[in-house]
Coordinates of C-alpha atoms and ligand atoms in Angstrom, one line a residue:
M1 CA 101.9 -181.9 64.1
P2 CA 99.7 -184.6 65.2
D3 CA 101.3 -186.9 67.5
E4 CA 98.5 -188.4 69.4
V5 CA 95.0 -188.7 66.8
V6 CA 96.1 -188.9 63.4
D7 CA 93.5 -188.7 60.2
D8 CA 95.0 -191.5 58.7
A9 CA 92.2 -191.6 55.5
A10 CA 94.3 -188.2 54.3
E11 CA 97.2 -190.6 53.9
A12 CA 95.6 -192.2 51.5
G13 CA 94.9 -190.9 48.1
L14 CA 96.9 -190.1 44.9
P15 CA 100.9 -189.4 45.3
L16 CA 102.2 -186.1 46.1
E17 CA 104.8 -184.5 43.5
A18 CA 108.3 -184.6 45.8
P19 CA 110.2 -181.1 45.9
A20 CA 113.6 -180.9 44.8
E21 CA 114.9 -181.4 48.6
P22 CA 113.0 -183.5 50.4
T23 CA 112.0 -182.2 53.4
L24 CA 112.9 -183.4 57.5
E25 CA 109.3 -184.3 57.1
I26 CA 109.4 -186.7 54.0
L27 CA 112.8 -187.7 54.6
R28 CA 111.6 -189.6 58.6
H29 CA 108.1 -189.8 56.7
S30 CA 109.8 -192.2 54.5
A31 CA 111.9 -193.4 57.5
A32 CA 108.5 -194.9 59.3
H33 CA 108.4 -196.3 56.1
L34 CA 111.6 -197.9 55.8
M35 CA 110.9 -199.2 59.8
A36 CA 107.5 -200.8 59.2
S37 CA 109.4 -202.7 56.8
A38 CA 112.1 -204.1 58.6
V39 CA 108.8 -204.9 61.2
V40 CA 107.0 -207.2 58.7
E41 CA 110.1 -209.1 58.0
L42 CA 111.8 -210.0 60.9
F43 CA 107.8 -210.2 62.6
P44 CA 106.2 -212.4 60.0
G45 CA 102.3 -211.4 60.3
A46 CA 103.0 -207.9 61.7
H47 CA 99.9 -205.6 61.0
Y48 CA 101.0 -201.9 59.9
D49 CA 98.3 -198.9 60.5
V50 CA 99.7 -195.8 59.8
G51 CA 103.1 -194.2 60.6
P52 CA 103.2 -190.6 59.7
P53 CA 106.7 -187.9 60.6
I54 CA 105.3 -186.3 63.8
T55 CA 107.6 -183.3 65.6
D56 CA 111.9 -184.2 65.5
G57 CA 111.3 -187.8 65.0
F58 CA 108.5 -190.1 63.6
F59 CA 106.1 -193.7 64.4
Y60 CA 104.3 -196.8 62.5
N61 CA 101.1 -198.1 65.2
F62 CA 101.8 -202.6 64.9
R63 CA 99.9 -205.2 65.7
L64 CA 102.0 -208.3 66.4
P65 CA 101.2 -211.6 65.8
E66 CA 99.7 -213.2 69.0
G67 CA 99.5 -210.5 71.2
R68 CA 103.5 -210.4 71.4
H69 CA 105.1 -206.8 73.1
F70 CA 107.8 -205.0 71.0
T71 CA 111.6 -205.5 73.9
E72 CA 114.4 -203.3 73.4
D73 CA 115.9 -206.4 72.7
D74 CA 113.7 -206.5 69.6
L75 CA 114.0 -202.1 69.3
G76 CA 117.5 -202.8 68.3
R77 CA 117.2 -205.3 66.2
I78 CA 114.8 -203.5 63.8
E79 CA 117.6 -200.6 63.9
E80 CA 119.7 -203.1 63.4
R81 CA 118.0 -204.0 60.2
M82 CA 117.1 -200.4 58.8
K83 CA 120.9 -199.6 58.5
Q84 CA 121.4 -202.9 56.4
K85 CA 118.6 -201.4 53.8
A86 CA 119.7 -197.8 54.1
A87 CA 123.2 -199.7 53.2
Q88 CA 121.2 -201.5 50.0
R89 CA 119.9 -197.7 48.9
I90 CA 117.0 -198.8 47.8
A91 CA 114.1 -197.2 45.8
F92 CA 110.8 -195.3 46.8
T93 CA 108.7 -195.7 43.7
R94 CA 105.0 -195.1 43.9
E95 CA 102.6 -196.1 41.7
V96 CA 98.4 -195.0 41.1
M97 CA 96.2 -198.4 41.2
P98 CA 92.3 -198.5 41.0
R99 CA 90.9 -198.3 44.4
D100 CA 89.7 -201.9 44.2
Q101 CA 92.6 -203.8 43.3
A102 CA 94.5 -201.5 46.2
R103 CA 92.2 -203.1 48.2
E104 CA 92.3 -206.6 46.9
M105 CA 96.4 -206.3 47.3
F106 CA 96.5 -205.5 50.8
T107 CA 93.3 -207.5 51.8
R108 CA 95.4 -210.6 49.8
M109 CA 98.4 -209.8 51.4
G110 CA 96.8 -210.0 54.9
Q111 CA 96.4 -206.4 55.8
P112 CA 93.6 -205.0 57.5
F113 CA 93.8 -202.1 58.9
K114 CA 94.8 -200.0 55.5
V115 CA 92.0 -201.9 53.7
D116 CA 90.1 -200.6 56.8
I117 CA 91.7 -196.8 55.7
I118 CA 90.4 -197.3 52.1
D119 CA 87.3 -198.3 52.9
R120 CA 87.2 -194.6 54.8
I121 CA 88.7 -192.0 51.8
P122 CA 86.4 -189.9 51.3
G123 CA 84.0 -189.6 48.3
D124 CA 84.5 -191.8 45.6
A125 CA 88.0 -191.5 44.5
A126 CA 88.8 -193.7 42.1
Q127 CA 93.1 -194.4 42.5
V128 CA 94.7 -194.5 45.3
G129 CA 98.7 -194.1 45.6
V130 CA 101.2 -196.8 46.8
Y131 CA 104.7 -196.8 47.3
R132 CA 107.1 -199.6 47.5
T133 CA 110.2 -200.1 48.8
G134 CA 111.8 -203.3 47.7
D135 CA 109.2 -205.7 49.0
F136 CA 106.9 -203.6 50.9
V137 CA 103.9 -201.7 49.9
D138 CA 102.5 -199.0 51.7
L139 CA 99.0 -197.1 51.0
C140 CA 100.3 -194.0 50.6
R141 CA 101.0 -190.4 48.8
G142 CA 104.4 -189.4 49.3
P143 CA 105.9 -188.0 48.9
H144 CA 109.0 -189.8 49.8
V145 CA 113.1 -189.5 49.5
P146 CA 114.3 -191.1 46.8
D147 CA 115.9 -194.2 48.1
T148 CA 116.9 -195.6 51.5
G149 CA 120.1 -194.3 51.1
W150 CA 119.3 -191.4 52.3
L151 CA 117.8 -192.9 55.7
G152 CA 121.3 -193.9 57.5
A153 CA 120.8 -191.7 60.4
V154 CA 117.8 -193.2 62.3
K155 CA 117.7 -193.6 65.9
L156 CA 114.5 -195.7 67.4
L157 CA 113.6 -194.4 70.3
R158 CA 110.6 -196.0 72.3
V159 CA 106.8 -197.9 72.7
A160 CA 104.1 -196.5 73.6
G161 CA 100.5 -198.5 74.0
V162 CA 98.4 -196.2 71.7
Y163 CA 94.1 -197.3 70.8
W164 CA 93.2 -198.2 67.6
R165 CA 92.5 -194.2 66.1
G166 CA 92.9 -193.0 69.0
D167 CA 89.8 -194.0 70.8
E168 CA 90.0 -195.4 73.9
R169 CA 87.0 -198.2 72.7
N170 CA 89.6 -199.7 70.6
E171 CA 91.8 -202.5 70.6
Q172 CA 94.9 -201.6 71.8
L173 CA 98.2 -201.4 68.9
Q174 CA 102.0 -200.9 69.7
R175 CA 103.2 -197.7 68.4
V176 CA 107.1 -197.8 67.7
Y177 CA 109.2 -193.6 68.0
G178 CA 112.0 -193.1 66.3
T179 CA 113.4 -190.1 64.9
A180 CA 115.7 -190.0 61.9
W181 CA 118.1 -186.6 60.6
F182 CA 120.1 -186.2 57.6
S183 CA 123.7 -186.4 59.3
D184 CA 125.2 -188.2 62.2
E185 CA 126.4 -185.2 63.7
E186 CA 122.7 -183.7 63.6
L187 CA 121.0 -187.0 65.1
Q188 CA 123.5 -187.0 68.0
A189 CA 123.1 -183.7 68.9
Y190 CA 119.4 -184.1 68.5
L191 CA 119.7 -187.4 71.2
D192 CA 122.0 -185.4 73.6
R193 CA 118.6 -182.6 73.6
L194 CA 116.4 -185.5 74.5
A195 CA 119.4 -186.5 77.3
E196 CA 119.6 -183.4 78.8
A197 CA 115.1 -182.5 78.6
E198 CA 115.8 -186.2 80.8
R199 CA 118.5 -184.9 83.1
R200 CA 115.5 -181.3 83.7
D201 CA 112.2 -183.9 83.7
H202 CA 109.6 -182.7 85.7
R203 CA 108.4 -185.5 86.8
K204 CA 112.2 -186.7 88.0
L205 CA 113.0 -183.7 89.7
G206 CA 109.8 -183.0 91.5
R207 CA 110.2 -186.1 93.2
E208 CA 113.7 -185.9 93.7
L209 CA 113.4 -182.6 95.3
D210 CA 110.4 -183.0 97.0
L211 CA 108.3 -180.8 95.2
F212 CA 104.7 -181.8 94.4
S213 CA 103.4 -186.3 93.2
V214 CA 101.0 -186.9 91.0
T215 CA 100.3 -190.4 92.2
D216 CA 97.2 -193.4 91.4
E217 CA 96.2 -193.3 94.7
L218 CA 95.5 -189.7 94.1
G219 CA 93.6 -190.6 90.7
G220 CA 95.0 -189.1 87.7
G221 CA 95.4 -185.6 87.1
L222 CA 95.4 -184.1 90.1
V223 CA 98.1 -182.7 91.9
L224 CA 99.7 -182.7 95.7
W225 CA 102.1 -179.8 96.2
H226 CA 104.3 -180.9 98.8
P227 CA 106.4 -178.2 101.8
N228 CA 109.2 -177.6 99.1
G229 CA 106.4 -177.1 96.2
G230 CA 104.6 -175.4 98.0
L231 CA 106.8 -172.8 99.6
M232 CA 107.8 -172.6 95.4
R233 CA 104.3 -171.9 94.7
G234 CA 103.8 -169.9 97.8
L235 CA 106.9 -167.0 96.4
I236 CA 105.1 -167.0 92.8
E237 CA 101.8 -165.8 93.9
D238 CA 103.4 -163.9 96.2
H239 CA 104.5 -161.5 93.7
W240 CA 102.2 -162.1 91.2
R241 CA 99.8 -160.6 93.3
A242 CA 101.7 -157.7 94.9
A243 CA 102.4 -157.2 91.0
H244 CA 97.8 -157.3 89.7
R245 CA 97.7 -155.4 93.3
S246 CA 99.9 -152.2 91.8
G247 CA 98.5 -152.8 88.1
G248 CA 95.5 -152.5 89.3
Y249 CA 94.0 -154.8 89.5
D250 CA 90.9 -156.5 92.1
L251 CA 91.6 -159.1 93.3
V252 CA 88.9 -161.6 93.9
Y253 CA 87.9 -165.4 94.6
S254 CA 85.0 -167.4 93.8
P255 CA 83.7 -171.0 94.4
H256 CA 85.1 -174.2 93.6
I257 CA 81.1 -175.2 92.1
A258 CA 77.8 -173.0 91.3
L259 CA 74.4 -173.7 89.4
R260 CA 74.8 -175.2 85.9
T261 CA 72.7 -173.4 85.5
L262 CA 75.0 -170.4 84.7
W263 CA 77.2 -172.3 82.7
E264 CA 74.4 -173.2 80.5
T265 CA 73.8 -168.8 79.7
S266 CA 77.8 -168.8 79.3
G267 CA 77.2 -171.1 76.4
H268 CA 80.3 -173.8 78.3
V269 CA 76.8 -176.9 78.5
D270 CA 77.3 -176.4 74.5
F271 CA 79.8 -175.7 74.4
Y272 CA 82.7 -176.7 76.8
A273 CA 81.0 -179.6 77.4
E274 CA 83.4 -183.2 76.7
N275 CA 85.9 -181.5 78.8
M276 CA 83.1 -180.6 81.8
Y277 CA 82.6 -182.9 85.2
A278 CA 78.8 -184.5 86.1
P279 CA 76.8 -182.4 87.6
M280 CA 76.2 -182.9 91.4
V281 CA 72.9 -182.5 92.8
I282 CA 72.9 -180.5 95.4
D283 CA 69.1 -179.7 97.0
E284 CA 67.4 -181.6 93.9
R285 CA 69.3 -178.9 91.6
P286 CA 72.1 -179.5 90.2
F287 CA 75.5 -178.1 90.9
Q288 CA 78.5 -178.2 88.1
L289 CA 82.8 -177.9 89.2
K290 CA 83.9 -175.5 87.4
P291 CA 86.9 -175.5 84.6
M292 CA 86.4 -171.8 84.7
N293 CA 86.7 -168.8 86.1
C294 CA 84.8 -165.9 83.9
P295 CA 81.0 -166.3 84.6
F296 CA 82.8 -165.5 88.4
H297 CA 84.0 -162.7 87.3
I298 CA 81.3 -161.3 85.1
L299 CA 78.5 -162.2 88.1
I300 CA 80.6 -159.9 90.4
Y301 CA 80.5 -157.1 87.0
K302 CA 76.6 -157.2 86.9
G303 CA 76.5 -157.0 90.8
H304 CA 76.5 -153.3 90.5
T305 CA 75.1 -150.5 88.4
R306 CA 78.9 -149.2 85.9
S307 CA 79.2 -146.5 85.0
Y308 CA 81.8 -145.0 82.2
R309 CA 83.6 -143.7 85.2
D310 CA 83.8 -147.4 87.0
L311 CA 85.4 -148.6 83.8
P312 CA 88.4 -150.0 83.3
L313 CA 87.4 -152.7 85.4
R314 CA 90.6 -155.3 86.2
Y315 CA 89.3 -158.6 87.9
S316 CA 91.8 -161.7 89.2
E317 CA 92.0 -164.6 90.3
L318 CA 93.9 -167.8 90.8
G319 CA 90.9 -169.5 89.7
T320 CA 91.5 -173.4 90.2
V321 CA 89.6 -175.2 87.7
Y322 CA 88.7 -178.6 86.7
R323 CA 88.6 -180.2 83.2
Y324 CA 88.3 -184.0 81.8
E325 CA 91.6 -184.8 80.1
R326 CA 92.0 -188.6 78.6
S327 CA 93.7 -190.4 80.9
G328 CA 95.9 -191.3 77.7
V329 CA 97.4 -187.8 77.5
L330 CA 97.6 -186.8 81.5
H331 CA 101.6 -185.7 80.9
G332 CA 103.3 -185.0 84.7
L333 CA 101.9 -180.9 85.9
L334 CA 102.3 -180.3 81.9
R335 CA 98.9 -181.6 81.0
V336 CA 96.4 -182.2 84.3
R337 CA 92.9 -181.4 85.3
G338 CA 92.7 -179.7 88.0
F339 CA 95.0 -176.5 88.1
T340 CA 95.6 -173.2 89.0
Q341 CA 94.8 -170.6 86.1
D342 CA 95.9 -166.8 87.1
D343 CA 93.2 -166.2 85.4
A344 CA 92.0 -162.4 84.8
H345 CA 88.7 -160.4 82.8
L346 CA 89.3 -157.0 82.0
F347 CA 85.7 -154.8 80.8
C348 CA 85.9 -151.3 79.2
R349 CA 84.5 -149.5 77.3
P350 CA 85.6 -149.7 73.3
D351 CA 87.7 -146.7 73.4
Q352 CA 89.8 -148.1 76.2
I353 CA 90.2 -151.8 74.9
E354 CA 93.4 -150.7 72.7
E355 CA 95.2 -149.5 75.3
E356 CA 94.7 -152.2 77.8
I357 CA 95.7 -155.1 75.9
G358 CA 99.0 -152.9 75.0
R359 CA 98.9 -153.0 79.0
V360 CA 98.6 -156.3 79.7
V361 CA 101.5 -157.5 77.2
D362 CA 103.5 -155.5 78.6
F363 CA 102.6 -157.0 81.7
S364 CA 103.4 -160.2 80.5
I365 CA 106.2 -159.5 79.3
E366 CA 107.2 -157.5 83.1
M367 CA 105.7 -160.9 84.2
F368 CA 108.3 -163.6 82.7
R369 CA 111.2 -161.6 83.1
T370 CA 110.6 -161.2 86.3
F371 CA 111.1 -165.0 85.9
G372 CA 113.8 -165.9 83.9
F373 CA 112.5 -166.4 80.2
S374 CA 112.8 -163.3 78.5
D375 CA 113.0 -164.9 75.0
L376 CA 109.2 -164.8 73.6
K377 CA 107.2 -164.9 70.5
M378 CA 103.6 -163.3 70.2
Y379 CA 101.0 -165.3 67.5
V380 CA 97.8 -163.2 66.5
S381 CA 94.8 -165.6 65.6
T382 CA 92.3 -164.0 63.6
K383 CA 88.9 -164.9 62.7
P384 CA 87.8 -168.6 62.1
E385 CA 85.3 -169.8 59.9
K386 CA 82.8 -170.6 62.2
S387 CA 82.4 -167.4 64.7
V388 CA 80.1 -164.8 66.5
G389 CA 80.7 -160.9 66.8
S390 CA 80.0 -158.8 63.8
E391 CA 83.0 -158.4 61.0
E392 CA 83.0 -154.8 62.2
Q393 CA 84.1 -156.3 65.9
W394 CA 86.5 -158.4 64.6
R395 CA 87.6 -156.2 62.5
S396 CA 89.0 -153.6 64.9
A397 CA 89.7 -156.3 67.4
E398 CA 92.2 -157.9 65.0
A399 CA 94.0 -154.4 64.6
A400 CA 93.7 -153.3 68.4
L401 CA 96.1 -156.8 68.6
E402 CA 98.5 -156.4 65.5
N403 CA 98.4 -152.5 66.2
Q404 CA 99.5 -152.6 70.1
L405 CA 102.0 -155.5 69.1
R406 CA 103.5 -153.3 66.2
I407 CA 104.1 -149.7 68.1
R408 CA 106.1 -152.2 70.9
G409 CA 108.4 -153.1 67.7
L410 CA 107.4 -156.6 69.1
D411 CA 107.4 -159.4 66.4
Y412 CA 105.0 -161.4 66.0
S413 CA 103.2 -163.9 63.6
I414 CA 99.6 -164.2 62.7
N415 CA 97.9 -167.4 63.0
P416 CA 95.3 -167.8 60.2
G417 CA 91.7 -168.8 62.1
D418 CA 92.8 -170.2 64.6
G419 CA 90.8 -167.7 66.9
A420 CA 88.2 -168.7 69.2
F421 CA 84.4 -168.7 68.6
Y422 CA 84.2 -165.6 70.4
G423 CA 87.1 -163.7 69.2
P424 CA 90.3 -162.6 68.4
K425 CA 93.5 -163.5 70.8
I426 CA 97.2 -162.5 71.1
D427 CA 99.5 -165.8 72.3
V428 CA 102.5 -165.7 73.4
G429 CA 105.0 -168.3 74.4
L430 CA 108.3 -168.4 76.3
L431 CA 111.1 -170.3 75.6
D432 CA 112.8 -172.4 77.8
A433 CA 116.8 -172.7 78.1
L434 CA 116.6 -175.9 76.0
G435 CA 114.7 -174.0 72.7
R436 CA 111.6 -175.1 73.5
E437 CA 108.9 -173.2 73.8
W438 CA 105.6 -173.4 76.4
Q439 CA 102.4 -171.1 75.1
C440 CA 101.7 -170.0 78.5
A441 CA 100.1 -166.0 77.9
T442 CA 96.5 -165.9 76.1
I443 CA 94.7 -162.6 75.9
Q444 CA 91.7 -163.0 74.3
F445 CA 88.6 -160.6 73.4
D446 CA 85.1 -162.4 74.1
F447 CA 82.4 -160.6 72.0
N448 CA 79.6 -163.8 73.7
E449 CA 79.7 -163.6 77.1
P450 CA 78.8 -159.7 77.5
E451 CA 75.9 -160.5 75.3
R452 CA 74.6 -164.0 77.2
F453 CA 74.9 -162.1 80.4
G454 CA 73.8 -158.9 79.3
L455 CA 76.5 -156.7 80.3
E456 CA 76.3 -153.0 80.3
F457 CA 77.4 -149.7 81.9
V458 CA 75.7 -146.7 81.6
A459 CA 77.7 -143.9 78.9
E460 CA 77.8 -140.3 79.4
D461 CA 75.2 -139.5 77.6
G462 CA 73.1 -142.2 80.2
S463 CA 72.5 -144.3 77.5
R464 CA 72.9 -148.4 77.8
Q465 CA 76.2 -149.5 76.1
R466 CA 77.7 -152.7 76.1
P467 CA 81.5 -153.7 77.7
V468 CA 84.4 -154.7 75.9
M469 CA 85.1 -158.1 78.1
V470 CA 89.2 -159.6 78.0
H471 CA 89.8 -162.4 79.2
R472 CA 93.6 -163.1 79.9
A473 CA 96.3 -165.5 81.6
L474 CA 99.6 -164.8 81.9
L475 CA 101.4 -167.6 83.2
G476 CA 98.3 -169.9 82.1
S477 CA 98.2 -172.3 84.9
L478 CA 100.0 -172.7 88.0
E479 CA 101.0 -176.3 87.7
R480 CA 101.9 -175.8 83.7
F481 CA 103.8 -173.0 84.8
F482 CA 106.1 -174.6 87.8
G483 CA 107.0 -177.5 85.7
I484 CA 108.4 -175.7 82.9
L485 CA 110.5 -173.1 85.7
V486 CA 111.4 -176.9 87.3
E487 CA 113.1 -178.2 83.4
H488 CA 114.2 -173.7 82.3
Y489 CA 116.2 -174.6 85.8
A490 CA 117.5 -178.0 85.9
G491 CA 116.4 -177.6 89.6
D492 CA 118.5 -175.2 90.2
F493 CA 116.3 -172.1 91.4
P494 CA 116.7 -168.2 91.3
L495 CA 118.5 -167.5 94.9
W496 CA 115.0 -166.2 95.6
L497 CA 112.9 -169.2 94.8
C498 CA 114.9 -171.8 96.6
P499 CA 112.8 -173.5 98.8
V500 CA 115.9 -173.3 102.1
Q501 CA 119.1 -170.5 100.9
C502 CA 121.3 -171.4 103.0
E503 CA 121.6 -175.2 104.9
V504 CA 123.7 -174.7 108.3
V505 CA 125.7 -178.1 108.3
V506 CA 126.6 -178.5 112.7
V507 CA 130.4 -180.8 112.5
Q508 CA 130.2 -182.2 115.7
D509 CA 126.1 -182.7 116.7
N510 CA 127.2 -183.9 119.8
V511 CA 128.8 -181.1 121.9
P512 CA 126.1 -178.7 122.9
E513 CA 127.9 -175.1 122.2
V514 CA 129.1 -176.1 118.2
V515 CA 124.8 -177.0 117.5
Q516 CA 124.1 -173.6 119.3
H517 CA 126.3 -171.2 117.3
A518 CA 125.0 -173.2 114.2
H519 CA 121.3 -172.5 115.4
G520 CA 122.8 -169.1 116.0
V521 CA 124.7 -168.1 112.2
A522 CA 120.9 -169.7 110.6
G523 CA 118.9 -167.3 113.1
R524 CA 120.2 -164.0 111.4
L525 CA 120.3 -165.9 108.2
R526 CA 116.7 -165.7 109.1
A527 CA 116.5 -162.7 110.5
A528 CA 117.4 -160.9 107.4
G529 CA 114.5 -162.5 105.3
L530 CA 116.6 -165.6 104.7
R531 CA 116.0 -169.2 104.1
A532 CA 117.9 -171.0 106.4
A533 CA 118.3 -174.4 108.1
V534 CA 120.3 -176.4 110.1
S535 CA 121.4 -179.6 110.0
D536 CA 122.4 -181.9 113.1
R537 CA 120.5 -184.6 113.2
P538 CA 122.3 -187.0 115.4
G539 CA 124.3 -189.5 114.0
E540 CA 125.0 -188.9 110.9
R541 CA 128.7 -188.0 109.5
M542 CA 129.4 -184.1 107.6
Q543 CA 130.3 -185.4 104.6
A544 CA 126.4 -186.7 104.3
R545 CA 124.9 -184.1 105.5
I546 CA 126.9 -181.5 102.9
L547 CA 125.7 -184.3 100.0
R548 CA 122.6 -184.3 100.8
A549 CA 122.1 -180.7 101.4
E550 CA 123.9 -180.6 97.8
Q551 CA 121.5 -183.1 96.1
R552 CA 118.2 -181.1 97.0
R553 CA 120.0 -178.5 95.4
V554 CA 120.5 -176.6 98.4
P555 CA 122.6 -173.5 97.1
Y556 CA 124.7 -172.0 99.8
V557 CA 126.3 -174.3 102.6
V558 CA 127.7 -173.3 106.5
V559 CA 129.9 -175.8 108.1
V560 CA 129.8 -174.9 111.2
G561 CA 132.9 -176.4 113.6
R562 CA 134.4 -176.5 117.2
K563 CA 137.7 -174.4 115.5
D564 CA 135.2 -171.4 115.2
V565 CA 133.2 -171.8 118.3
E566 CA 137.3 -171.6 119.7
R567 CA 138.5 -169.3 117.2
G568 CA 135.3 -166.9 118.2
D569 CA 136.4 -164.3 115.0
D570 CA 132.9 -165.0 113.9
V571 CA 133.7 -166.5 110.5
V572 CA 132.0 -169.9 108.5
R573 CA 133.0 -171.7 106.2
V574 CA 130.4 -171.1 103.2
R575 CA 129.8 -173.6 100.5
D576 CA 128.6 -172.2 96.5
T577 CA 127.3 -176.3 96.1
R578 CA 126.7 -174.7 92.2
L579 CA 130.4 -173.9 91.6
P580 CA 132.8 -176.3 91.0
A581 CA 135.3 -177.4 93.7
E582 CA 138.4 -175.2 93.5
Q583 CA 136.7 -171.8 93.7
A584 CA 133.4 -173.3 95.6
V585 CA 135.3 -172.6 99.1
R586 CA 135.4 -169.2 100.9
D587 CA 135.5 -167.6 105.1
L588 CA 133.8 -165.2 105.1
P589 CA 132.3 -163.2 108.7
V590 CA 128.7 -164.1 108.9
A591 CA 127.0 -159.9 108.2
E592 CA 128.6 -161.1 105.0
L593 CA 127.6 -163.8 104.1
V594 CA 123.8 -162.4 105.3
A595 CA 124.4 -159.1 103.9
E596 CA 125.1 -161.2 100.5
L597 CA 123.1 -163.7 100.4
A598 CA 120.0 -160.9 100.7
A599 CA 121.7 -159.2 97.3
E600 CA 121.5 -162.4 95.7
A601 CA 117.8 -163.1 96.9
A602 CA 116.5 -159.4 96.0
R603 CA 117.8 -160.0 92.3
R604 CA 115.3 -161.0 89.4
G605 CA 114.5 -161.8 86.1
A606 CA 118.1 -162.6 83.9
E607 CA 120.6 -160.8 87.3
A608 CA 118.9 -163.2 89.2
V609 CA 120.2 -167.0 87.5
P610 CA 122.2 -168.9 89.1
P611 CA 125.5 -170.4 87.6
A612 CA 125.0 -173.9 86.4
R613 CA 125.8 -176.6 88.4
A614 CA 129.4 -178.2 87.5
Ligands
ZN1 ZN1 103.6 -193.0 54.0
ZN2 ZN1 87.6 -166.8 81.4

């Protein structure tokens, strides 16, 4: 459902029939009306713009008199008024009136946004629908719930500044977001989920665990990976590279800029210009910051004459690309302007393509499982209205995609007409710990680029044939996948991904033997390939050291004191910071500790999922 830009003219028109049972969408659209009616009463002279249902709720855009802004307090008052009105069970009644009459009515009411919408209704529709709830009237097709009595379980969530009609050249309006449910229980469950999502917010955890930063000083949508995040990213990349090498991929590298003519050949200058940055001139020739890696891999392919025996060729790259995104949609690591795709391009003979698709599907499932995601959703997107390639090419490509999912017994849905203009695709979404779905992998046919770049291979009979090309990314982008990973694990990562796996805390930092013993324990952990740190900053209390390690989500803390040195039996006290206090502490010989941690760090996927932090 639309969140950012709303086709407001679609709201207007003849009323729609209400289904027998209102849906959540209808309930929320009705709640938006109720909110607007409360705002107009509490803030005389307020202008209301559009108010659709969205995923999990609704919003309405307003302009308050004299540039006034909604406060936290105002939201409480509006919500209170909505509840009063809900208790009154005011009917939603629909009315059809001539367009001119509606225009005149909203002009008289001093509602310029509504007048504007009526003027923008396409065609020569003679009549429009309006809905009344008590004194409030809105231009609307509906449908709505029968009366406001349905709208008791509502909650207003926040206010955001938005540009009128989503265009930054227009004035800013205030958008009030709310949510509505059929029952108080459902509402409360949703608010709990929301609080849990907030607790897991990767921007918050990114700061707390010192993983990355995205700052204004740096420029919006650009990411700095701090040492902890950088280390984790390196581990993800190491796994990715190893899996690609053993999966028969070649790993390649390409530059960040290239002659713009390359992007003219590829068609990006024509079809992708709004996402590309302005060219820079070098030696009087325009160069382009890369929005995609594809043309580079194509040039590598073209570097030699390819025979049918060479195919398939699989070029993979962790390729950093730059794409323009509106500043209003940038969001932590999830929507950025510079990011690294885990990209690959497959070049194969037509008779190889189906098997190749199957391999990529398996590969993506395996990749997600490694990181602890086993709940996946598959989608096949088919031919859109505007497309290149023959009907026959599309039909066989779509069949190949579906067939490979089917023979694996994988459930999938079809997104009719949702393919790119240059070919059909499979998208893979993953479900995180909160049940939220994230689109990550995409496996995309391309009938366009091989044509544009004149790609060929020499067939068995000596003739020149065109290879089939597939673009694919598994994790999507490292930035976005990392953000998802942080939220999925709420910062408590599987041991193999933890920046520090074990912290050795010194009790008496002024006793050299104790400090030395602590470094000895850490050294033995490191010798086994584990990441261990020693906490012996002078003048800090032991409790403070343990607390800091817990706050940084270090899973294991070993405490070393004078008694350990005196005892001399090589046993240490280990705390698993994720477990409740009564189960957390054990005394273990160092050799056993090393073996246990090494075994845990070797685990991947479901076996590596850490215990939920108590
Ligand atoms: Zn409406
Ligand atoms: Zn590509």
